[in-house]
Structure formats: structure tokens, C-alpha cells
Amino acid sequence: MTEPEGSPPAGGTEAGDAPVLRTRGLGRRFGGLFAVSDVALALRPGRTLGVIGPNGAGKSTLVNLVSGHLKPTTGSVHVGGKDFTGARPWRIAHAGVARTFQIVKPFRGLTVADNVAVAAMFGPSPVRSPAQARREAEQVLERVGLGGRGGVPPAELSVADARRLELAKALALRPRVLLLDEVLAGLRPAEIDPALALIDELRRDGLAVLVIEHIIQAIAAISDEVLVLHHGTVLTQGPPRQVLSDERVVEAYLGHRYTRKNPS
């Protein structure tokens, strides 16, 4: 599979720069079944890759492989040009890869701010002082829309705010690569546009962003490239308009109702 091409984003790095995240032939077998097979991608700073596909297509498995939560059966994962294939999650996090989870996993015994402060003290450039980590946590919480809620326990958060906390924890690591697994799930329509604006702002800050999402309009709005997984393999990859009008994608995932509502 060829690497994504495109013009450099405003405020980002040149498109010719080396990928900060690269996979080659990446696969994971469970028993005799490959959940993900032969996935190659190259993600550069200041670029957003949208990943779509039907339920069970292997999207979350791909994130788990890249982040170290699953070990690949085949292929490789490189971060910053170094081989992290099969590395433990904390090693990959220290290399600058942060992720969110579909099922939120806060530390229930800590406040919202302390959840984020823990992340600030762990990342590639950890904050040594607890007081400084707490200050940075408050700044990150403000950025994701949780300003003023740092003192509450995670159990008091709504579903949408719990997802904001997931994003805040990831950002507090100061990552180079951000893996977002359905971070928009649970948001009300009025909350989606500000979330998309934040993701685009992070890309313009130079982060390499991989985002899994079922809201196709959102994927089309924020992605430089879209990769479609189907039965664990890459069905196609390319610019959003091209991919979303591909007849194979329509048949496998979108359905013809989508194309009637969104003519190219």
C-alpha cells in the first residue's frame, strides 16, 4: 500500500517529513481468525488520519496494536523511526503515543484534576512537581471544556464529560501521536463542532492524529486522509471525498442512502 500524500497543513510540518508513526504488514490473529491483517499506514506530524469501517472491522484492534495493548502476530510498529513492535503500553506512551478508550477508565478514587495530573507526571517529558502537574492539569481541562470541574470525582461526570476527561488524560502526556477511539460518542449535536475544532487545533499544533469515528460527516471534516477497514484489512485509503464516494465503501459500510444524501 502506498503512503498517504497531500499538501502540508497550515501551521503543520512539511508533508515530506518522516512519519512519526508507521506500521507495515500489521496483523493480529485470534485463534485461526485475523482480526487485523496486513495494515500499513504512515502518519506524519500535523496530519489527521480518519479510520472508518463497520462494527467488527478491526478499528479498535488496530489502536490496541499501535498502543501496545495487544501484541502483533505479524508486522511492525515504528514510532519516531524506532521499532516498538510488541512493546509494553507504557514504553509506547513514553515514546509519545497517547490514546483514548471507548470504555472510559478513570482512576475512580481520584478527582478529575488528579486523574490528569497523573498523566502529566508520566509522559515523555514528565512534570516532577505535583503542584506543577496539577496546574498543567487545570490548563488541559480548560482546553477540553472541563474547566472548573477538576475537583469533582469522575463518577459525577456525564458520559460526554467522561470522554472529555479521557482526552484530557491523553493530552497531558504531551504526545506526538494521538489515537482517538470514538471520542465523539455521547456528545450532543451542539457539542460535536467544538470537539472537532479542538481536534483540528491539535493537528495544527503539529500532532499526528488518528481518529476512529462513526460520524462520517465528522471524519470528512477533520481528516486529511481516510482509511477504511473491512474484515480486518484495508479496503481503500485516500482523500475523504474520494474514499467516501468509492463504490466498495458504499457497499461495505455507508449504504446507498448516504450517497443520496451526500452527492459528490
Coordinates of N, CA, C and O in Angstrom, one line a residue, residues 42-43 89 202:
A42 N 1.2 5.3 7.4 CA 2.3 6.3 7.7 C 1.6 7.6 8.1 O 0.9 8.2 7.3
L43 N 1.8 8.0 9.3 CA 1.2 9.2 9.9 C 2.2 10.2 10.2 O 3.1 9.9 11.0
P89 N 2.7 -1.1 26.8 CA 2.0 0.2 26.6 C 2.7 1.4 27.2 O 2.7 2.5 26.6
L202 N -5.4 20.7 17.5 CA -4.3 19.9 17.9 C -3.4 19.5 16.7 O -2.2 19.4 16.7

